[in-house]
Amino acid sequence: MRTRVRGWRWRRNPLRRRSDVMEAWTVLVAAVLLFIVTPLAGVAAGLYAHDQARSRAVTLRTERHQVRASVAGDESARPHPVRGDRAHPYQAKVRWTEPGTGTRTAVARVPAGSRAGDVVTVWFDARGRAVAPPPNDVAVWQHTVTVGLCAAGGSVAVILLGYAVQRRAALRHRMEEWEREWALTGPRWTRPRT
């Protein structure tokens, strides 16, 4: 049976090499980085992304206004060329009445399944162009979590890559040490005995 001696790299013994000590310290540093620094990096990136996304959403809410309009015409839903707005994947001609200016029409993004006569909420920018609705709180939090997880995952990848590179260098150094020591010891073992 094989017995394991825990912590042998930390104890003084004649078989312990300098590379063993360096490897033990590297494992300790990598563990600290993985369990302390990685979550902190994810949280910091997430908080920064949350502040940025929330301020962007507030800016977009002030720049855009929503209008309750009815879908006009027979051709109510054709695919919209812009990707990314799953809630409003189609565009159609809409009509609404504004106080002081009368009835207006425009082509705007509408929800899937909208038919002529349906009342929909559409968003316009300051120039009167139909735009996507500004991000809500759920979208802001989704962005926050995504950025935080990506930052934490990237940190883990960098730490593990650095650990793998160090391990490979330590293994190469250990093999060189063994070669040097065998060059000194080998002739005594391989010399023919008479």
PDB file of C-alpha atoms in Angstrom:
ATOM      1  CA  MET A   1       0.000   0.000   0.000  1.00  0.00           C
ATOM      2  CA  ARG A   2       1.061   3.510  -0.728  1.00  0.00           C
ATOM      3  CA  THR A   3       1.158   6.043   2.072  1.00  0.00           C
ATOM      4  CA  ARG A   4       0.884   9.768   1.544  1.00  0.00           C
ATOM      5  CA  VAL A   5       2.843  12.250   3.530  1.00  0.00           C
ATOM      6  CA  ARG A   6       1.010  15.554   3.589  1.00  0.00           C
ATOM      7  CA  GLY A   7       2.972  18.753   3.457  1.00  0.00           C
ATOM      8  CA  TRP A   8       6.290  17.121   2.618  1.00  0.00           C
ATOM      9  CA  ARG A   9       7.260  20.039   0.418  1.00  0.00           C
ATOM     10  CA  TRP A  10       7.073  22.372   3.416  1.00  0.00           C
ATOM     11  CA  ARG A  11       9.119  20.212   5.788  1.00  0.00           C
ATOM     12  CA  ARG A  12      12.872  19.997   5.837  1.00  0.00           C
ATOM     13  CA  ASN A  13      14.143  16.725   4.482  1.00  0.00           C
ATOM     14  CA  PRO A  14      17.104  15.670   2.360  1.00  0.00           C
ATOM     15  CA  LEU A  15      14.964  14.751  -0.658  1.00  0.00           C
ATOM     16  CA  ARG A  16      13.236  18.108  -0.874  1.00  0.00           C
ATOM     17  CA  ARG A  17      14.529  20.265  -3.701  1.00  0.00           C
ATOM     18  CA  ARG A  18      14.280  23.978  -4.311  1.00  0.00           C
ATOM     19  CA  SER A  19      11.817  23.319  -7.139  1.00  0.00           C
ATOM     20  CA  ASP A  20       9.552  21.421  -4.698  1.00  0.00           C
ATOM     21  CA  VAL A  21       9.417  24.453  -2.413  1.00  0.00           C
ATOM     22  CA  MET A  22       8.692  26.760  -5.348  1.00  0.00           C
ATOM     23  CA  GLU A  23       5.913  24.434  -6.496  1.00  0.00           C
ATOM     24  CA  ALA A  24       4.355  24.424  -3.028  1.00  0.00           C
ATOM     25  CA  TRP A  25       4.387  28.233  -2.908  1.00  0.00           C
ATOM     26  CA  THR A  26       2.919  28.402  -6.402  1.00  0.00           C
ATOM     27  CA  VAL A  27       0.018  26.138  -5.408  1.00  0.00           C
ATOM     28  CA  LEU A  28      -0.641  28.317  -2.373  1.00  0.00           C
ATOM     29  CA  VAL A  29      -0.540  31.556  -4.396  1.00  0.00           C
ATOM     30  CA  ALA A  30      -2.765  30.086  -7.117  1.00  0.00           C
ATOM     31  CA  ALA A  31      -5.313  28.932  -4.522  1.00  0.00           C
ATOM     32  CA  VAL A  32      -5.404  32.361  -2.885  1.00  0.00           C
ATOM     33  CA  LEU A  33      -5.809  34.041  -6.270  1.00  0.00           C
ATOM     34  CA  LEU A  34      -8.561  31.639  -7.313  1.00  0.00           C
ATOM     35  CA  PHE A  35     -10.596  31.837  -4.122  1.00  0.00           C
ATOM     36  CA  ILE A  36     -10.082  35.483  -3.143  1.00  0.00           C
ATOM     37  CA  VAL A  37      -8.970  37.597  -6.088  1.00  0.00           C
ATOM     38  CA  THR A  38     -11.195  35.996  -8.737  1.00  0.00           C
ATOM     39  CA  PRO A  39     -14.496  36.671  -6.943  1.00  0.00           C
ATOM     40  CA  LEU A  40     -13.348  40.201  -6.109  1.00  0.00           C
ATOM     41  CA  ALA A  41     -12.493  40.838  -9.771  1.00  0.00           C
ATOM     42  CA  GLY A  42     -15.920  39.559 -10.831  1.00  0.00           C
ATOM     43  CA  VAL A  43     -17.723  41.705  -8.276  1.00  0.00           C
ATOM     44  CA  ALA A  44     -15.691  44.811  -9.127  1.00  0.00           C
ATOM     45  CA  ALA A  45     -16.273  44.394 -12.861  1.00  0.00           C
ATOM     46  CA  GLY A  46     -19.968  43.703 -12.266  1.00  0.00           C
ATOM     47  CA  LEU A  47     -20.405  46.798 -10.106  1.00  0.00           C
ATOM     48  CA  TYR A  48     -18.635  48.950 -12.668  1.00  0.00           C
ATOM     49  CA  ALA A  49     -20.760  47.491 -15.465  1.00  0.00           C
ATOM     50  CA  HIS A  50     -23.916  48.028 -13.399  1.00  0.00           C
ATOM     51  CA  ASP A  51     -23.125  51.702 -12.876  1.00  0.00           C
ATOM     52  CA  GLN A  52     -22.362  52.170 -16.566  1.00  0.00           C
ATOM     53  CA  ALA A  53     -25.461  50.285 -17.761  1.00  0.00           C
ATOM     54  CA  ARG A  54     -27.750  52.056 -15.290  1.00  0.00           C
ATOM     55  CA  SER A  55     -26.494  55.499 -16.298  1.00  0.00           C
ATOM     56  CA  ARG A  56     -26.830  54.548 -19.978  1.00  0.00           C
ATOM     57  CA  ALA A  57     -30.408  53.349 -19.391  1.00  0.00           C
ATOM     58  CA  VAL A  58     -31.284  56.588 -17.593  1.00  0.00           C
ATOM     59  CA  THR A  59     -29.798  58.605 -20.471  1.00  0.00           C
ATOM     60  CA  LEU A  60     -31.760  56.608 -23.025  1.00  0.00           C
ATOM     61  CA  ARG A  61     -34.974  57.030 -21.031  1.00  0.00           C
ATOM     62  CA  THR A  62     -34.543  60.797 -21.099  1.00  0.00           C
ATOM     63  CA  GLU A  63     -33.678  60.843 -24.824  1.00  0.00           C
ATOM     64  CA  ARG A  64     -36.540  58.591 -25.926  1.00  0.00           C
ATOM     65  CA  HIS A  65     -40.289  58.811 -25.466  1.00  0.00           C
ATOM     66  CA  GLN A  66     -42.959  56.195 -25.819  1.00  0.00           C
ATOM     67  CA  VAL A  67     -46.185  56.501 -27.749  1.00  0.00           C
ATOM     68  CA  ARG A  68     -49.314  54.363 -27.710  1.00  0.00           C
ATOM     69  CA  ALA A  69     -50.122  53.798 -31.386  1.00  0.00           C
ATOM     70  CA  SER A  70     -52.333  51.535 -33.443  1.00  0.00           C
ATOM     71  CA  VAL A  71     -50.945  49.306 -36.166  1.00  0.00           C
ATOM     72  CA  ALA A  72     -52.141  50.560 -39.552  1.00  0.00           C
ATOM     73  CA  GLY A  73     -52.382  48.906 -42.952  1.00  0.00           C
ATOM     74  CA  ASP A  74     -52.679  45.361 -44.151  1.00  0.00           C
ATOM     75  CA  GLU A  75     -48.963  44.614 -44.092  1.00  0.00           C
ATOM     76  CA  SER A  76     -48.612  44.584 -40.334  1.00  0.00           C
ATOM     77  CA  ALA A  77     -45.531  42.516 -39.712  1.00  0.00           C
ATOM     78  CA  ARG A  78     -42.493  42.025 -41.875  1.00  0.00           C
ATOM     79  CA  PRO A  79     -39.082  41.037 -40.530  1.00  0.00           C
ATOM     80  CA  HIS A  80     -37.068  43.918 -39.136  1.00  0.00           C
ATOM     81  CA  PRO A  81     -33.491  44.017 -40.471  1.00  0.00           C
ATOM     82  CA  VAL A  82     -31.968  44.988 -37.102  1.00  0.00           C
ATOM     83  CA  ARG A  83     -31.138  42.128 -34.761  1.00  0.00           C
ATOM     84  CA  GLY A  84     -31.083  42.226 -31.000  1.00  0.00           C
ATOM     85  CA  ASP A  85     -34.619  43.304 -30.101  1.00  0.00           C
ATOM     86  CA  ARG A  86     -36.453  40.069 -29.363  1.00  0.00           C
ATOM     87  CA  ALA A  87     -39.451  41.825 -27.854  1.00  0.00           C
ATOM     88  CA  HIS A  88     -40.039  43.825 -31.065  1.00  0.00           C
ATOM     89  CA  PRO A  89     -38.706  41.687 -33.948  1.00  0.00           C
ATOM     90  CA  TYR A  90     -40.998  43.163 -36.630  1.00  0.00           C
ATOM     91  CA  GLN A  91     -41.688  46.575 -38.033  1.00  0.00           C
ATOM     92  CA  ALA A  92     -44.988  47.941 -39.207  1.00  0.00           C
ATOM     93  CA  LYS A  93     -46.677  51.211 -40.069  1.00  0.00           C
ATOM     94  CA  VAL A  94     -48.242  52.744 -36.958  1.00  0.00           C
ATOM     95  CA  ARG A  95     -50.559  55.712 -36.423  1.00  0.00           C
ATOM     96  CA  TRP A  96     -51.068  57.872 -33.334  1.00  0.00           C
ATOM     97  CA  THR A  97     -52.387  61.290 -32.405  1.00  0.00           C
ATOM     98  CA  GLU A  98     -50.230  63.894 -30.703  1.00  0.00           C
ATOM     99  CA  PRO A  99     -51.764  66.905 -28.983  1.00  0.00           C
ATOM    100  CA  GLY A 100     -51.194  70.021 -31.057  1.00  0.00           C
ATOM    101  CA  THR A 101     -49.786  68.264 -34.144  1.00  0.00           C
ATOM    102  CA  GLY A 102     -52.595  65.904 -35.100  1.00  0.00           C
ATOM    103  CA  THR A 103     -52.350  62.390 -36.484  1.00  0.00           C
ATOM    104  CA  ARG A 104     -48.908  61.064 -37.318  1.00  0.00           C
ATOM    105  CA  THR A 105     -47.690  57.865 -38.956  1.00  0.00           C
ATOM    106  CA  ALA A 106     -44.337  56.141 -38.956  1.00  0.00           C
ATOM    107  CA  VAL A 107     -42.741  52.763 -39.423  1.00  0.00           C
ATOM    108  CA  ALA A 108     -41.812  51.370 -36.011  1.00  0.00           C
ATOM    109  CA  ARG A 109     -40.848  48.159 -34.293  1.00  0.00           C
ATOM    110  CA  VAL A 110     -43.817  46.178 -33.026  1.00  0.00           C
ATOM    111  CA  PRO A 111     -44.179  42.945 -31.050  1.00  0.00           C
ATOM    112  CA  ALA A 112     -44.534  39.658 -32.885  1.00  0.00           C
ATOM    113  CA  GLY A 113     -48.113  38.815 -33.805  1.00  0.00           C
ATOM    114  CA  SER A 114     -49.267  42.432 -34.084  1.00  0.00           C
ATOM    115  CA  ARG A 115     -52.199  42.866 -36.475  1.00  0.00           C
ATOM    116  CA  ALA A 116     -53.859  45.880 -38.034  1.00  0.00           C
ATOM    117  CA  GLY A 117     -55.796  47.805 -35.402  1.00  0.00           C
ATOM    118  CA  ASP A 118     -53.799  46.484 -32.414  1.00  0.00           C
ATOM    119  CA  VAL A 119     -52.612  49.125 -29.964  1.00  0.00           C
ATOM    120  CA  VAL A 120     -48.863  48.852 -29.315  1.00  0.00           C
ATOM    121  CA  THR A 121     -46.247  50.845 -27.456  1.00  0.00           C
ATOM    122  CA  VAL A 122     -43.534  52.259 -29.705  1.00  0.00           C
ATOM    123  CA  TRP A 123     -40.470  54.320 -28.842  1.00  0.00           C
ATOM    124  CA  PHE A 124     -39.077  57.327 -30.711  1.00  0.00           C
ATOM    125  CA  ASP A 125     -35.897  59.342 -30.268  1.00  0.00           C
ATOM    126  CA  ALA A 126     -35.644  63.150 -30.284  1.00  0.00           C
ATOM    127  CA  ARG A 127     -35.490  63.201 -34.115  1.00  0.00           C
ATOM    128  CA  GLY A 128     -38.697  61.195 -34.408  1.00  0.00           C
ATOM    129  CA  ARG A 129     -37.042  57.961 -35.544  1.00  0.00           C
ATOM    130  CA  ALA A 130     -38.448  54.677 -34.287  1.00  0.00           C
ATOM    131  CA  VAL A 131     -35.984  53.060 -31.869  1.00  0.00           C
ATOM    132  CA  ALA A 132     -35.867  50.135 -29.473  1.00  0.00           C
ATOM    133  CA  PRO A 133     -37.159  50.734 -25.967  1.00  0.00           C
ATOM    134  CA  PRO A 134     -34.526  51.699 -23.406  1.00  0.00           C
ATOM    135  CA  PRO A 135     -33.180  48.853 -21.274  1.00  0.00           C
ATOM    136  CA  ASN A 136     -35.165  48.082 -18.160  1.00  0.00           C
ATOM    137  CA  ASP A 137     -33.824  47.029 -14.761  1.00  0.00           C
ATOM    138  CA  VAL A 138     -33.800  43.347 -15.745  1.00  0.00           C
ATOM    139  CA  ALA A 139     -31.599  44.082 -18.773  1.00  0.00           C
ATOM    140  CA  VAL A 140     -29.253  46.166 -16.605  1.00  0.00           C
ATOM    141  CA  TRP A 141     -28.894  43.319 -14.097  1.00  0.00           C
ATOM    142  CA  GLN A 142     -28.410  40.753 -16.868  1.00  0.00           C
ATOM    143  CA  HIS A 143     -25.583  42.908 -18.237  1.00  0.00           C
ATOM    144  CA  THR A 144     -24.116  43.238 -14.734  1.00  0.00           C
ATOM    145  CA  VAL A 145     -24.116  39.496 -14.073  1.00  0.00           C
ATOM    146  CA  THR A 146     -22.739  38.697 -17.532  1.00  0.00           C
ATOM    147  CA  VAL A 147     -19.835  41.116 -17.194  1.00  0.00           C
ATOM    148  CA  GLY A 148     -19.096  39.921 -13.644  1.00  0.00           C
ATOM    149  CA  LEU A 149     -19.069  36.265 -14.685  1.00  0.00           C
ATOM    150  CA  CYS A 150     -16.918  36.992 -17.736  1.00  0.00           C
ATOM    151  CA  ALA A 151     -14.419  38.925 -15.605  1.00  0.00           C
ATOM    152  CA  ALA A 152     -14.281  36.128 -13.026  1.00  0.00           C
ATOM    153  CA  GLY A 153     -13.948  33.499 -15.757  1.00  0.00           C
ATOM    154  CA  GLY A 154     -11.202  35.482 -17.452  1.00  0.00           C
ATOM    155  CA  SER A 155      -9.380  35.800 -14.135  1.00  0.00           C
ATOM    156  CA  VAL A 156      -9.627  32.056 -13.567  1.00  0.00           C
ATOM    157  CA  ALA A 157      -8.289  31.387 -17.077  1.00  0.00           C
ATOM    158  CA  VAL A 158      -5.326  33.741 -16.584  1.00  0.00           C
ATOM    159  CA  ILE A 159      -4.500  32.272 -13.164  1.00  0.00           C
ATOM    160  CA  LEU A 160      -4.698  28.668 -14.390  1.00  0.00           C
ATOM    161  CA  LEU A 161      -2.672  29.490 -17.487  1.00  0.00           C
ATOM    162  CA  GLY A 162       0.009  31.130 -15.338  1.00  0.00           C
ATOM    163  CA  TYR A 163      -0.017  28.135 -13.012  1.00  0.00           C
ATOM    164  CA  ALA A 164       0.363  25.734 -15.952  1.00  0.00           C
ATOM    165  CA  VAL A 165       3.276  27.745 -17.363  1.00  0.00           C
ATOM    166  CA  GLN A 166       4.987  27.823 -13.976  1.00  0.00           C
ATOM    167  CA  ARG A 167       4.450  24.085 -13.515  1.00  0.00           C
ATOM    168  CA  ARG A 168       5.945  23.347 -16.899  1.00  0.00           C
ATOM    169  CA  ALA A 169       8.969  25.520 -16.108  1.00  0.00           C
ATOM    170  CA  ALA A 170       9.335  23.843 -12.701  1.00  0.00           C
ATOM    171  CA  LEU A 171       9.183  20.402 -14.297  1.00  0.00           C
ATOM    172  CA  ARG A 172      11.834  21.371 -16.855  1.00  0.00           C
ATOM    173  CA  HIS A 173      14.030  22.774 -14.078  1.00  0.00           C
ATOM    174  CA  ARG A 174      13.531  19.630 -11.990  1.00  0.00           C
ATOM    175  CA  MET A 175      14.561  17.438 -14.922  1.00  0.00           C
ATOM    176  CA  GLU A 176      17.688  19.558 -15.418  1.00  0.00           C
ATOM    177  CA  GLU A 177      18.517  19.162 -11.706  1.00  0.00           C
ATOM    178  CA  TRP A 178      18.110  15.410 -11.968  1.00  0.00           C
ATOM    179  CA  GLU A 179      20.302  15.285 -15.081  1.00  0.00           C
ATOM    180  CA  ARG A 180      23.058  17.246 -13.321  1.00  0.00           C
ATOM    181  CA  GLU A 181      22.903  15.023 -10.246  1.00  0.00           C
ATOM    182  CA  TRP A 182      22.827  11.853 -12.353  1.00  0.00           C
ATOM    183  CA  ALA A 183      25.894  13.095 -14.215  1.00  0.00           C
ATOM    184  CA  LEU A 184      27.669  13.124 -10.845  1.00  0.00           C
ATOM    185  CA  THR A 185      26.169   9.910  -9.458  1.00  0.00           C
ATOM    186  CA  GLY A 186      25.695   7.838 -12.610  1.00  0.00           C
ATOM    187  CA  PRO A 187      29.334   6.924 -13.259  1.00  0.00           C
ATOM    188  CA  ARG A 188      29.576   5.354  -9.799  1.00  0.00           C
ATOM    189  CA  TRP A 189      26.567   3.147 -10.502  1.00  0.00           C
ATOM    190  CA  THR A 190      27.352   2.258 -14.112  1.00  0.00           C
ATOM    191  CA  ARG A 191      31.091   1.638 -13.682  1.00  0.00           C
ATOM    192  CA  PRO A 192      31.962  -2.056 -14.209  1.00  0.00           C
ATOM    193  CA  ARG A 193      32.953  -3.851 -11.021  1.00  0.00           C
ATOM    194  CA  THR A 194      35.994  -6.046 -11.082  1.00  0.00           C
TER     195      THR A 194
END
